Coordinates of C-alpha atoms in Angstrom, one line a residue:
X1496 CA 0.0 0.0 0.0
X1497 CA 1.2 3.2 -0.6
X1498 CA 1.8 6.3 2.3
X1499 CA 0.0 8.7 0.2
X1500 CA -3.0 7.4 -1.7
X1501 CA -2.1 9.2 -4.8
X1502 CA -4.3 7.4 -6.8
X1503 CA -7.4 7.6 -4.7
X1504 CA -7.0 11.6 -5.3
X1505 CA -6.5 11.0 -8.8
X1506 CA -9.9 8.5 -9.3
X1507 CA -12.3 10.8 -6.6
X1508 CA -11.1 14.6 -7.2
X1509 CA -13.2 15.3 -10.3
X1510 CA -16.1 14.0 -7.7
X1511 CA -14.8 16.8 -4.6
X1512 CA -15.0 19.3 -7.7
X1513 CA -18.3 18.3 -8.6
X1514 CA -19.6 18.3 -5.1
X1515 CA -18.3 21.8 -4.6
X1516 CA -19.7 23.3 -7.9
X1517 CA -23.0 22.4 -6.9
X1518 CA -22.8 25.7 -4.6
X1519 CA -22.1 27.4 -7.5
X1520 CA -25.2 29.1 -8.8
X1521 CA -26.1 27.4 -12.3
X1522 CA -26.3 31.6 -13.8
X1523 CA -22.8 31.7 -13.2
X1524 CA -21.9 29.7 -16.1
X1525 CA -18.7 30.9 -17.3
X1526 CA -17.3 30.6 -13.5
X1527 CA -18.8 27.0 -13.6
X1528 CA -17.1 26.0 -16.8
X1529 CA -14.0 27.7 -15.7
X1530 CA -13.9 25.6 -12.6
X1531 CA -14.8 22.7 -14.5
X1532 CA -12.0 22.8 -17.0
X1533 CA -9.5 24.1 -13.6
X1534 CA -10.7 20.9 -11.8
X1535 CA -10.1 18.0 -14.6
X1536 CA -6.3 20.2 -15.7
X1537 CA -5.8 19.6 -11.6
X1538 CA -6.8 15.9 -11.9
X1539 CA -4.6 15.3 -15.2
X1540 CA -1.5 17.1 -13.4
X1541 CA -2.1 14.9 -10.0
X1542 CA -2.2 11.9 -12.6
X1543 CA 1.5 12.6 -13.7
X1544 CA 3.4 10.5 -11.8
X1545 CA 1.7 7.6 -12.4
X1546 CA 3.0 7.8 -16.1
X1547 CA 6.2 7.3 -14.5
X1548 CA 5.4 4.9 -11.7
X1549 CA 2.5 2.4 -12.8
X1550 CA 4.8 0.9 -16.1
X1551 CA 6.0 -2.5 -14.3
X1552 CA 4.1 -5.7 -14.8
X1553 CA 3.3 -5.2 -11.0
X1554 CA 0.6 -3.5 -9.9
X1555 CA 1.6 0.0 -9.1
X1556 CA 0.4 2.8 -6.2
X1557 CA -2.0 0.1 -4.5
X1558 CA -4.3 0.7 -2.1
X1559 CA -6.8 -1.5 -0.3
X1560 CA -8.4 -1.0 2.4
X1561 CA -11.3 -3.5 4.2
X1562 CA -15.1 -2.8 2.9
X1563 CA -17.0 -5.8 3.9
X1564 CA -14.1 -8.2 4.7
X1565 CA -16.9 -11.5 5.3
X1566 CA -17.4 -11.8 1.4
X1567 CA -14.0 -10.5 0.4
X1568 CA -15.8 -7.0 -0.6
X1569 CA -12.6 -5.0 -0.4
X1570 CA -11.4 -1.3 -1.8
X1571 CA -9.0 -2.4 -3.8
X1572 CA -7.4 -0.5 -6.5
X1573 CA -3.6 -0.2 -8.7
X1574 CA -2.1 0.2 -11.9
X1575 CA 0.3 -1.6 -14.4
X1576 CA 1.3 -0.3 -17.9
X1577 CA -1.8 -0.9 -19.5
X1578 CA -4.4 0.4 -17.0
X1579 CA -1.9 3.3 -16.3
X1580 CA -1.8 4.7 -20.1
X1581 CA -5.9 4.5 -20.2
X1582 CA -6.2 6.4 -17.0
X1583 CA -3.7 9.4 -18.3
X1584 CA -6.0 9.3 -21.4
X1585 CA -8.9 9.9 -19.7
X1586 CA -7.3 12.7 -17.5
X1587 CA -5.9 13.9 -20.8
X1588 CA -8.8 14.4 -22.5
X1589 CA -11.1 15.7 -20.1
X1590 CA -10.1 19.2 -19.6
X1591 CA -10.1 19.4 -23.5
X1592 CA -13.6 18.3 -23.5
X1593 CA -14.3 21.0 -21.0
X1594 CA -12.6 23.8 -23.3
X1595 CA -14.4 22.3 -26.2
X1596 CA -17.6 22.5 -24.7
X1597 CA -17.2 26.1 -23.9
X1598 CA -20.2 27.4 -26.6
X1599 CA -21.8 24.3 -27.4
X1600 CA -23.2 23.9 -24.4
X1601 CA -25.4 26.2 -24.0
X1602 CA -28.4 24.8 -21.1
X1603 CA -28.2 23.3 -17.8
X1604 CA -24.4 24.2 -17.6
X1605 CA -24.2 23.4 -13.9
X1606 CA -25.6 19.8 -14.7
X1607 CA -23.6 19.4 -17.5
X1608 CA -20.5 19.7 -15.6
X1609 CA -21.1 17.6 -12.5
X1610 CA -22.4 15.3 -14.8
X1611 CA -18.7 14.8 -16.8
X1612 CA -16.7 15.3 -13.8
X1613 CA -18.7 12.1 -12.0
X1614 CA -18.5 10.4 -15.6
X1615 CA -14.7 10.9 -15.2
X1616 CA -14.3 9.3 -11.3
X1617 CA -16.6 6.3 -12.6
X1618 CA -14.3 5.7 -15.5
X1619 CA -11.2 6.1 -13.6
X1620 CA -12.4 4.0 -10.8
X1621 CA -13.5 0.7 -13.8
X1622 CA -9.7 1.3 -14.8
X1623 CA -8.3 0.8 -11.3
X1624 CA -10.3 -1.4 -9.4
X1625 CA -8.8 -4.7 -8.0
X1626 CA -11.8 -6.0 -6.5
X1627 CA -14.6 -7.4 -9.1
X1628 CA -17.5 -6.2 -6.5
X1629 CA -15.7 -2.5 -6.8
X1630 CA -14.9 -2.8 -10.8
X1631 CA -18.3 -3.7 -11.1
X1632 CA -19.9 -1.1 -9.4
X1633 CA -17.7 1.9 -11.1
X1634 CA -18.4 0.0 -14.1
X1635 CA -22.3 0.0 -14.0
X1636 CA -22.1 4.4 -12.7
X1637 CA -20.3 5.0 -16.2
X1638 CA -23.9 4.2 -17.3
X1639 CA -25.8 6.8 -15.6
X1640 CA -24.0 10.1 -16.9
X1641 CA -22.9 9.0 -20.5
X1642 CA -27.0 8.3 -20.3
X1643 CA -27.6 11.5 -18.9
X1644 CA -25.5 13.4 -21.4
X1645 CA -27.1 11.9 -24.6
X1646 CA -30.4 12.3 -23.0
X1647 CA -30.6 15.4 -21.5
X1648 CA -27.9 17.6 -24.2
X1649 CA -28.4 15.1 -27.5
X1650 CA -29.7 15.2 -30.6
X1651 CA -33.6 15.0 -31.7
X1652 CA -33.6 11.4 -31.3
X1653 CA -31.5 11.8 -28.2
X1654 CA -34.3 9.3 -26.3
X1655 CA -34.2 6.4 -28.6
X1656 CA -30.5 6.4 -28.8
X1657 CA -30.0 6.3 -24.6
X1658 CA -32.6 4.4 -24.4
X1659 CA -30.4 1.4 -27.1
X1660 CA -27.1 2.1 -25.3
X1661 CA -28.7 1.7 -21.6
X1662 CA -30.1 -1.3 -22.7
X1663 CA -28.0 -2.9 -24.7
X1664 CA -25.0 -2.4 -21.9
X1665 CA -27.4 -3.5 -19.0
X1666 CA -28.3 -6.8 -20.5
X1667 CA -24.2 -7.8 -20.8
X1668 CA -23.3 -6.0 -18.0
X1669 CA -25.9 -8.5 -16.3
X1670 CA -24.4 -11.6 -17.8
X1671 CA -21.1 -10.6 -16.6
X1672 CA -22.4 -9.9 -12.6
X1673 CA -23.8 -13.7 -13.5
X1674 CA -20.1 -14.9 -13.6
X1675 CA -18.8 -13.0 -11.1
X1676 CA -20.8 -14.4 -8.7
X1677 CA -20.3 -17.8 -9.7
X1678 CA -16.3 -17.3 -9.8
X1679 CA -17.0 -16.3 -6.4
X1680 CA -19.3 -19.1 -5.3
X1681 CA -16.9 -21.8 -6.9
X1682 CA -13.5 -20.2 -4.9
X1683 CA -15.8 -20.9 -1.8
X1684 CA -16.3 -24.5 -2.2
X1685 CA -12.6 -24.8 -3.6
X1686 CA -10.9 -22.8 -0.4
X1687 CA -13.4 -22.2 2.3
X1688 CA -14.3 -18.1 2.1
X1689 CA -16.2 -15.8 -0.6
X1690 CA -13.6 -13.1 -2.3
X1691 CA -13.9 -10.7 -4.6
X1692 CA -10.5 -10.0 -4.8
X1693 CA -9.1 -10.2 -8.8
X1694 CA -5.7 -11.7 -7.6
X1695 CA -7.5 -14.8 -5.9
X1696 CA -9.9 -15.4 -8.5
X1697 CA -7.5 -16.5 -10.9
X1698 CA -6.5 -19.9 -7.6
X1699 CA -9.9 -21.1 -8.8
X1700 CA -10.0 -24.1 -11.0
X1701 CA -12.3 -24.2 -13.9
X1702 CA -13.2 -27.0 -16.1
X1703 CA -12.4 -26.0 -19.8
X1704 CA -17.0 -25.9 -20.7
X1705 CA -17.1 -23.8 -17.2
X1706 CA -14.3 -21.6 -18.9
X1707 CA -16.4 -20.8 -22.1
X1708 CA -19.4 -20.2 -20.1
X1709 CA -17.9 -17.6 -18.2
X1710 CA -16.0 -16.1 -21.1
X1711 CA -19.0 -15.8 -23.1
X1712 CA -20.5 -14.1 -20.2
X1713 CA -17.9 -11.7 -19.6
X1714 CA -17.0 -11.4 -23.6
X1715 CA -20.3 -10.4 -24.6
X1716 CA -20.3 -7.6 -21.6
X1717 CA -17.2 -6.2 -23.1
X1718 CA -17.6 -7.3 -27.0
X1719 CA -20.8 -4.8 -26.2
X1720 CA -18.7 -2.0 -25.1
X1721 CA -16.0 -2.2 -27.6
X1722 CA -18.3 -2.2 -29.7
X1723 CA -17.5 -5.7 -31.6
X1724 CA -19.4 -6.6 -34.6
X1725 CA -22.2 -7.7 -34.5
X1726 CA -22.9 -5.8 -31.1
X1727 CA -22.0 -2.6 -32.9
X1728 CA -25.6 -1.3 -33.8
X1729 CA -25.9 1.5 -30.5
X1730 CA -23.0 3.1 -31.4
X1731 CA -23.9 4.8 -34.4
X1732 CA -27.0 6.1 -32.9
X1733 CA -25.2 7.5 -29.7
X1734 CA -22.6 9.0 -31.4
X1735 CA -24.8 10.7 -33.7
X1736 CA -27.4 11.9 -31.0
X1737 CA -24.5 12.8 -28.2
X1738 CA -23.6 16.7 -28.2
X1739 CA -19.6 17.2 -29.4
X1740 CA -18.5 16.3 -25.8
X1741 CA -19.9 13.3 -25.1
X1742 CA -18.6 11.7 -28.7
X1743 CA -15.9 12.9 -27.5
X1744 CA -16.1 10.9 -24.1
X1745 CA -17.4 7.9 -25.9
X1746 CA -15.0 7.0 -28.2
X1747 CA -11.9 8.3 -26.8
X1748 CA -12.5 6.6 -23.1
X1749 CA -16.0 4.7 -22.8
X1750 CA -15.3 2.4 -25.6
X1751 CA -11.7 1.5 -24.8
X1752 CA -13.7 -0.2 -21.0
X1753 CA -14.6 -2.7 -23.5
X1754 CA -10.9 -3.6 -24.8
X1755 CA -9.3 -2.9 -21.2
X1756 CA -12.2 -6.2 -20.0
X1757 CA -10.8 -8.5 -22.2
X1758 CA -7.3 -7.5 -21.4
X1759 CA -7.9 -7.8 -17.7
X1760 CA -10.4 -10.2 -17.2
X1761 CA -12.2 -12.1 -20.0
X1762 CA -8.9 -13.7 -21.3
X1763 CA -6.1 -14.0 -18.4
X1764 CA -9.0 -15.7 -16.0
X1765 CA -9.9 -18.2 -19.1
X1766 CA -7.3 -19.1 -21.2
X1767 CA -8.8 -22.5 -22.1
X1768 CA -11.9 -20.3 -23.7
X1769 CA -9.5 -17.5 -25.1
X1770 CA -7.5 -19.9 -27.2
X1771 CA -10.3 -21.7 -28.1
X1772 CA -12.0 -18.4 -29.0
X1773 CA -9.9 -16.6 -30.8
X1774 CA -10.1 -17.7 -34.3
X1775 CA -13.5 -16.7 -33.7
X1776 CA -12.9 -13.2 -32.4
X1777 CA -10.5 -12.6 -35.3
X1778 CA -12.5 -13.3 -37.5
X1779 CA -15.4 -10.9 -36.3
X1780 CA -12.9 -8.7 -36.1
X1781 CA -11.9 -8.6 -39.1
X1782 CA -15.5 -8.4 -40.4
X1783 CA -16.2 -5.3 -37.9
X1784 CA -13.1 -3.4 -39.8
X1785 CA -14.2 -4.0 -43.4
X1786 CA -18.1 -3.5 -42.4
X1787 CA -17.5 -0.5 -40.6
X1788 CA -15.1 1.0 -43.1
X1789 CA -17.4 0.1 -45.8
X1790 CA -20.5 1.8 -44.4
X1791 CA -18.9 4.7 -43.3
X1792 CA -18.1 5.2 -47.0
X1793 CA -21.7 5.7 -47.9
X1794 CA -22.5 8.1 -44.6
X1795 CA -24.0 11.2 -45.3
X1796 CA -23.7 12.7 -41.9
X1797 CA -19.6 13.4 -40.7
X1798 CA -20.1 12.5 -37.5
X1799 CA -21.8 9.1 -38.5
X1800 CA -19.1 8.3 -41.4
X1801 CA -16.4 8.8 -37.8
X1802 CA -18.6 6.4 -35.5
X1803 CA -18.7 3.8 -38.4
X1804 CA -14.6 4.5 -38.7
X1805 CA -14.5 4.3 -34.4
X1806 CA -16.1 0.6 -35.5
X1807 CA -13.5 -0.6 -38.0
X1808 CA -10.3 0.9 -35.7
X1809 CA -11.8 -0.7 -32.7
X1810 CA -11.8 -4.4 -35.0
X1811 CA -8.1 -3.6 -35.3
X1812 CA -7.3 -3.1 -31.5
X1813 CA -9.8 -7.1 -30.9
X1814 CA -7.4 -8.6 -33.7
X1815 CA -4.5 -7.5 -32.1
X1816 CA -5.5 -8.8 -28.6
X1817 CA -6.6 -12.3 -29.8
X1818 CA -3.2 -12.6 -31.9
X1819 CA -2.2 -13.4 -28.7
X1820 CA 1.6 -12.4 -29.4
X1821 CA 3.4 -9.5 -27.3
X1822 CA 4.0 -7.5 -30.9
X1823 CA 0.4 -7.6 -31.8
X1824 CA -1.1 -7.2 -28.4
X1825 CA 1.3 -4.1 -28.0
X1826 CA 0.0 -2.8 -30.9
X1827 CA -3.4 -3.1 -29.4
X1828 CA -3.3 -1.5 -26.4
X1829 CA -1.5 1.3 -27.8
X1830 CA -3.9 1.5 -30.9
X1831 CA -7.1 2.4 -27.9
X1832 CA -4.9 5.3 -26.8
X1833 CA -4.5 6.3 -30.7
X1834 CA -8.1 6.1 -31.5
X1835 CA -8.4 8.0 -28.4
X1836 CA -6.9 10.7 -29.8
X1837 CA -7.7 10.9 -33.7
X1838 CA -11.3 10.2 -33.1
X1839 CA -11.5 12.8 -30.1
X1840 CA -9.9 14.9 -32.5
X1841 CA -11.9 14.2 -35.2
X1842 CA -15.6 15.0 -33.6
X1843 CA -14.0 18.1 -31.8
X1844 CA -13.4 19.3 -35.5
X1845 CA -17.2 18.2 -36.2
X1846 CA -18.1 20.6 -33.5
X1847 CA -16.1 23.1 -34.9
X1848 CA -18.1 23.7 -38.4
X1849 CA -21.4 22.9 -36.7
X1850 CA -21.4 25.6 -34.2
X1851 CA -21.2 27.7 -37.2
X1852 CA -23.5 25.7 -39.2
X1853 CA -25.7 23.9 -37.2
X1854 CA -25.3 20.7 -39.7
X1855 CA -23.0 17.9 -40.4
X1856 CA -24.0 17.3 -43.8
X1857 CA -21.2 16.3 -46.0
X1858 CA -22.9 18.0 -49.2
X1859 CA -23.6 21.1 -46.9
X1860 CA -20.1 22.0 -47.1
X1861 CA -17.3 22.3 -50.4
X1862 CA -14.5 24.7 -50.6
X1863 CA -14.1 25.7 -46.9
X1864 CA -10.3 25.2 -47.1
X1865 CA -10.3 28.4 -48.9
X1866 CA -12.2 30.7 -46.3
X1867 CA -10.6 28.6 -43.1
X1868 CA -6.9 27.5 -43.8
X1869 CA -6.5 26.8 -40.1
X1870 CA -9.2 24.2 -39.8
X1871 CA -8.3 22.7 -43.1
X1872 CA -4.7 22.4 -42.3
X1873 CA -6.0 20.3 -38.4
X1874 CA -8.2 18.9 -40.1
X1875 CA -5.8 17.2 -42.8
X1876 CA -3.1 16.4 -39.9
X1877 CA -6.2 14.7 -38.1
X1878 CA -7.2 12.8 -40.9
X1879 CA -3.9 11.3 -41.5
X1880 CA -3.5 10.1 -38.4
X1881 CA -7.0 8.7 -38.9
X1882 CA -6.3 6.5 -41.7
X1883 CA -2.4 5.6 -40.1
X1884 CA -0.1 8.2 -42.2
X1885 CA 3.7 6.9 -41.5
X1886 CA 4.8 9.7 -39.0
X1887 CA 1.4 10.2 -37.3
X1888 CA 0.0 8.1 -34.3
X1889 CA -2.3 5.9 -36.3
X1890 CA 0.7 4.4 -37.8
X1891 CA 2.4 2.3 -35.5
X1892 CA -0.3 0.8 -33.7
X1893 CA -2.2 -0.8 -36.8
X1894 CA 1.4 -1.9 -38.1
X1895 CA 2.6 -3.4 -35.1
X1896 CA -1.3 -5.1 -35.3
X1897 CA -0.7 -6.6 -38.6
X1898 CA 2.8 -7.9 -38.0
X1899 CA 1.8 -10.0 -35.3
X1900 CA -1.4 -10.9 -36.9
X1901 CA 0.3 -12.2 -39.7
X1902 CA 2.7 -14.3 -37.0
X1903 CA -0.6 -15.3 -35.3
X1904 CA -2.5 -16.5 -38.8
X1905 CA 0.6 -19.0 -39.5
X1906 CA -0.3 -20.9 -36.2
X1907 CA -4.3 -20.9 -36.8
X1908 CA -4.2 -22.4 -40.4
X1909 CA -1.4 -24.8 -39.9
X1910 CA -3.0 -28.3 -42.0
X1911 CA -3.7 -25.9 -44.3
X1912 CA -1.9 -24.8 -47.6
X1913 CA 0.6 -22.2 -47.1
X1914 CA -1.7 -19.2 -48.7
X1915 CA -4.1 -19.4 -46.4
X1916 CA -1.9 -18.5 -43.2
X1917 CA -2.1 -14.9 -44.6
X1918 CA -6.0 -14.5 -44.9
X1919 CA -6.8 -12.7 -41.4
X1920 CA -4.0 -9.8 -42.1
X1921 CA -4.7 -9.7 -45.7
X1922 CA -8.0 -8.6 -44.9
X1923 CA -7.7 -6.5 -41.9
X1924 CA -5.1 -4.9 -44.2
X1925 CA -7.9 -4.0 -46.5
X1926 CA -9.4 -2.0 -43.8
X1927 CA -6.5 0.4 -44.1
X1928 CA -7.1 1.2 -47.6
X1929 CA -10.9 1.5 -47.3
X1930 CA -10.2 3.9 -44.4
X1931 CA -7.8 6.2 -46.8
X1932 CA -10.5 6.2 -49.2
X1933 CA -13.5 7.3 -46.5
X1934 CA -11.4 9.9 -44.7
X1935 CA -10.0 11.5 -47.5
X1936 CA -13.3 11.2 -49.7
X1937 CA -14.8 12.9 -47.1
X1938 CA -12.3 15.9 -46.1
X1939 CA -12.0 15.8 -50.6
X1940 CA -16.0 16.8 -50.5
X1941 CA -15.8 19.1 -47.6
X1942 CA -12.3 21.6 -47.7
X1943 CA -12.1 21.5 -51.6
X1944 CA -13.9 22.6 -54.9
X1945 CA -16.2 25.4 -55.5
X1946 CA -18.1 26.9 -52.5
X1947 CA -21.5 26.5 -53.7
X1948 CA -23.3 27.1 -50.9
X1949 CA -23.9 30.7 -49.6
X1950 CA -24.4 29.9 -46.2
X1951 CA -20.8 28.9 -46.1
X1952 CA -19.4 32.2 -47.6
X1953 CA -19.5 34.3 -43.9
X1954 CA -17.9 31.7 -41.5
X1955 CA -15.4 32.3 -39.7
X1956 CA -11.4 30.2 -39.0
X1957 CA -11.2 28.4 -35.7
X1958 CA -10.8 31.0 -32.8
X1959 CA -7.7 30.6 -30.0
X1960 CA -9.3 28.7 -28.1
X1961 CA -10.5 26.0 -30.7
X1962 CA -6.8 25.9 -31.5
X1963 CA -5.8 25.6 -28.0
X1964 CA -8.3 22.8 -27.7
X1965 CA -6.6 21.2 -30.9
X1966 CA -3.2 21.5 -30.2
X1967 CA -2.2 19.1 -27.2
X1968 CA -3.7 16.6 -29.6
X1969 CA -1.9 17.6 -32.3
X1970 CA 1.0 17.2 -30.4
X1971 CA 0.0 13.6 -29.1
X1972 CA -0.9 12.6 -32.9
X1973 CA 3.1 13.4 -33.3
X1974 CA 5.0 12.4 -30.3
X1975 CA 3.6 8.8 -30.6
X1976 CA 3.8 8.3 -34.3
X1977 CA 7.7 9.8 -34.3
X1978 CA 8.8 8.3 -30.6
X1979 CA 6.4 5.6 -29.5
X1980 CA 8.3 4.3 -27.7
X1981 CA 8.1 6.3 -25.0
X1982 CA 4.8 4.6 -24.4
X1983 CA 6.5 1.0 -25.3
X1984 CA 8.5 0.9 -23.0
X1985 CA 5.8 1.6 -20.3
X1986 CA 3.4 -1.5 -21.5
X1987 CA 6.0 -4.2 -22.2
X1988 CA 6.4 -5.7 -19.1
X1989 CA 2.7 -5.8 -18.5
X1990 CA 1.7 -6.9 -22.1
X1991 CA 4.5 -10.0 -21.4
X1992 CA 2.5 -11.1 -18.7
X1993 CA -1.2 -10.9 -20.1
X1994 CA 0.3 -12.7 -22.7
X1995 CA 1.4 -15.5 -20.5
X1996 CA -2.0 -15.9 -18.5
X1997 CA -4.0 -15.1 -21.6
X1998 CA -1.8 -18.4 -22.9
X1999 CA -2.0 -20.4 -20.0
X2000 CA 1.8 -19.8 -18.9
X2001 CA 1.0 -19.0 -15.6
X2002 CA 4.3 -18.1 -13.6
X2003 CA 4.1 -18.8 -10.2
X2004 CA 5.6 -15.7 -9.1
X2005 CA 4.1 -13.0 -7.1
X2006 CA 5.2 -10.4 -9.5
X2007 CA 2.3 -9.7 -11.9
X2008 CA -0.4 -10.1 -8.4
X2009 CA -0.2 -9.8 -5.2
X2010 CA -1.4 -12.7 -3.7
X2011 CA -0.9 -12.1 -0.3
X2012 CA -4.3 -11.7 0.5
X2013 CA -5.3 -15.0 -1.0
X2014 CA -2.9 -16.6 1.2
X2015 CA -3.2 -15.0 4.5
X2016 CA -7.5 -15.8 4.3
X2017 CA -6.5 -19.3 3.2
X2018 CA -4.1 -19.8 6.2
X2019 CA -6.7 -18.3 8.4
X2020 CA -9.4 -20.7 7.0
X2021 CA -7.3 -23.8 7.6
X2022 CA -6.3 -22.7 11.1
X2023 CA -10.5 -23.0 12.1
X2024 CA -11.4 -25.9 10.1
X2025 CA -11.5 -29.0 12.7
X2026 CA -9.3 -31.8 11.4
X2027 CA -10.9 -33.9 9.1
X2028 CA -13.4 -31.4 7.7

């Protein structure tokens, strides 16, 4: 445990800030959005070491503390690399979500803020938990304010699309509380006491049909989230009805909850089920890039062709984590922080033309790169990174992806002849190309040719504080795609070891979890049970 519970602070201080703001009188809106955007830039800075402290394949900063010690109820929480470089991305972007939200938000200010500021503690907290009661609680109040914020600042259809996403995450997040509680019941009649503790759920022993029965359970929770293919169908919707900030929220944190379950639960607790699944997975996979890169060809609507794209990157970051080789699962989990980014990017520059336009019509728009040469330029360097220009972010994740992949394939189609090993990355590869010809069909149609439409004519280049808002990304888009590895070298250790358990090489070290807990209870048990018992 740590002396200073550094990442407690970091998880529950947007929640002090929200608490606080709800003195704040909701007229004062500029001095609520102020504080708001103050509050989330304090969290992010607080976050800082833990970029340089949580990179082992140990958990990092941990903290636990007794919450109902008679079923192993505990508040437990810690990082490694991979939960560590989710959590800066969520303290990264928030604070630019604020400062984008700064005119498009324009009702219910006060709400709207305590609203995102709970929304970040409940994502923070999924990301940190060590205790399945705890994860599962933070990760059923990430619900309740993404619902709010589609519902109550969305689009006209802004019901019907809550209503979907509540739904259709309730019904797996249900499944999944199904397994937990069986894990839980079976580590009871294996060792004596109920835990909910994620270390000393992986001591219980599961037959290899109990396996797929759980994995399903907790796959289809998170294959929901992702969203996999052909789960997929809320996201559209939601992204479409959400206001600029909450697309934002959604696909550069929200959706990534769904990649971050399988990496720390569905396929280290089941390895059995994983192997057994994953020609599945990459198959569907592959069939959610090239559907989702195809459809988003044909969108009308900008910020539909981008949740179509958030569809077919998202298949990239699955194939890479059922390749089940450390090049390809690196890839993966730095491909969710890259889609982060270029999607976050990407609806923030949405927002930008519809505050002046009220519409995200692709035919709406032609020629604006002449009358805003700003916007066109970030747009263009946004773009690239979209569609993985060498140099940009994009890049290395989906090229690290499709190395491995094609490592991966060799081993799936082995009885078979020798061109078939390379039909998974030859396909997923295709999804690069389609995304080339989407993203620069679309920014083609919208920053070049004649400017036909009057309405266009008056509007104005991005202001200084849409470029403000722009530029840390910018800068992210950069720093990764010309030195990632200053983020490798963070993950490796803790991609080596979800590799092992995700392949049944357990190592009977202590180093990856602390098992201490497990061992202590189990000592405690024996030392009450009567001989022969």
């Amino acid at each position: 445990m740590t002396e200073f519970p550094l990442l407690s602070l970091v998880t529950f201080l947007p929640t002090i800030g929200a608490l606080i703001l709800l003195f704040v009188q909701p007229k004062q809106e500029s001095l609520l959005k102020g504080a708001a955007i103050f509050i989330s830039l304090l969290t992010f800075a607080v976050s800082l070491p833990l970029f340089f402290g949580g990179t082992g394949a140990a958990f990092s900063f941990v903290e636990r503390y007794v919450w109902i010690g008679e079923w192993g109820i505990n508040y437990h929480i810690g990082v490694d690399g991979i939960s560590m470089l989710l959590v800066m991305l969520t303290t990264f972007l928030t604070p630019i979500v604020f400062l984008g939200a700064w005119n498009s938000i324009e009702h219910r200010v006060k709400e709207f803020v305590i609203v995102t500021l709970l929304l970040e503690t409940a994502m923070i907290g999924a990301l940190v938990s060590l205790n399945l009661f705890l994860f599962y609680v933070f990760w059923e109040a990430m619900l309740v304010p993404m619902y709010l914020m589609i519902g109550i600042w969305g689009g006209e259809r802004r019901l019907y699309a809550t209503m979907k996403f509540f739904i259709y995450t309730m019904v797996g997040s249900l499944l999944m509380l199904v397994a937990i509680l069986y894990m839980v019941s079976q580590h009871a009649a294996q060792f004596g006491f109920y835990t909910f503790e994620y270390a000393d759920l992986f001591r219980v022993a599961f037959t290899f049909q109990e396996q797929m029965l759980l994995f399903v359970a907790f796959a289809l929770a998170f294959a929901i989230k992702v969203p996999l293919f052909p789960f997929h169908t809320w996201l559209p919707d939601a992204h479409v009805e959400a206001p600029t900030p909450g697309s934002v929220i959604l696909a550069g944190v929200l959706l990534k909850m769904g990649t971050y379950g399988f990496i720390r639960f569905a396929m280290p607790y089941f390895p059995l089920a994983t192997q057994a699944a994953a020609p599945v997975m990459m198959v569907l996979a592959v069939i959610g890039i090239i559907y989702g890169a195809l459809v988003a060809m044909v969108q009308p609507d900008m910020k539909k062709l981008i949740a179509y794209s958030s569809v077919s990157h998202l298949g990239f970051v699955m194939l890479g984590l059922f390749a089940l080789n450390e090049q390809a699962v690196s890839g993966a989990v730095l491909q969710m922080v890259n889609h982060g980014i270029s999607t976050g990017a990407l609806f923030l520059a949405v927002g930008v033309i519809y505050e002046r336009r009220h519409t995200r019509l692709i035919s709406e728009f032609g020629g604006l790169a002449s009358r805003l040469p700003i916007f066109a330029t970030v747009f263009l360097i946004i773009t690239m990174s979209s569609i993985g220009l060498p140099g940009t972010n994009g890049f290395v994740g989906e090229f690290m992806i499709l190395l491995g992949t094609f490592r991966r394939s060799a081993g799936l189609f082995q009885a078979t002849q020798e061109w078939t090993h390379f039909i998974i990355p030859v396909l997923a590869t295709t999804g690069v190309i389609f995304a080339a010809v989407y993203m620069l069909w679309m920014y083609q149609r919208v920053m070049f040719g004649k400017m036909s439409n009057p309405k266009n004519k008056g509007l104005k280049d991005m202001s200084l504080r849409e470029i403000v808002v722009m530029l840390p990304l910018l800068v992210g888009i950069f720093w990764i795609g010309v030195a990632p590895n200053g983020l490798m070298t963070r993950i490796d250790s803790s991609v080596r070891q979800f590799v092992k358990h995700a392949t049944g090489q357990r190592s009977a070290s202590q180093t990856y979890f602390d098992l201490s807990t497990h061992d202590k209870r189990l000592a405690e048990t024996k030392a009450v049970t009567p001989a022969g018992e």
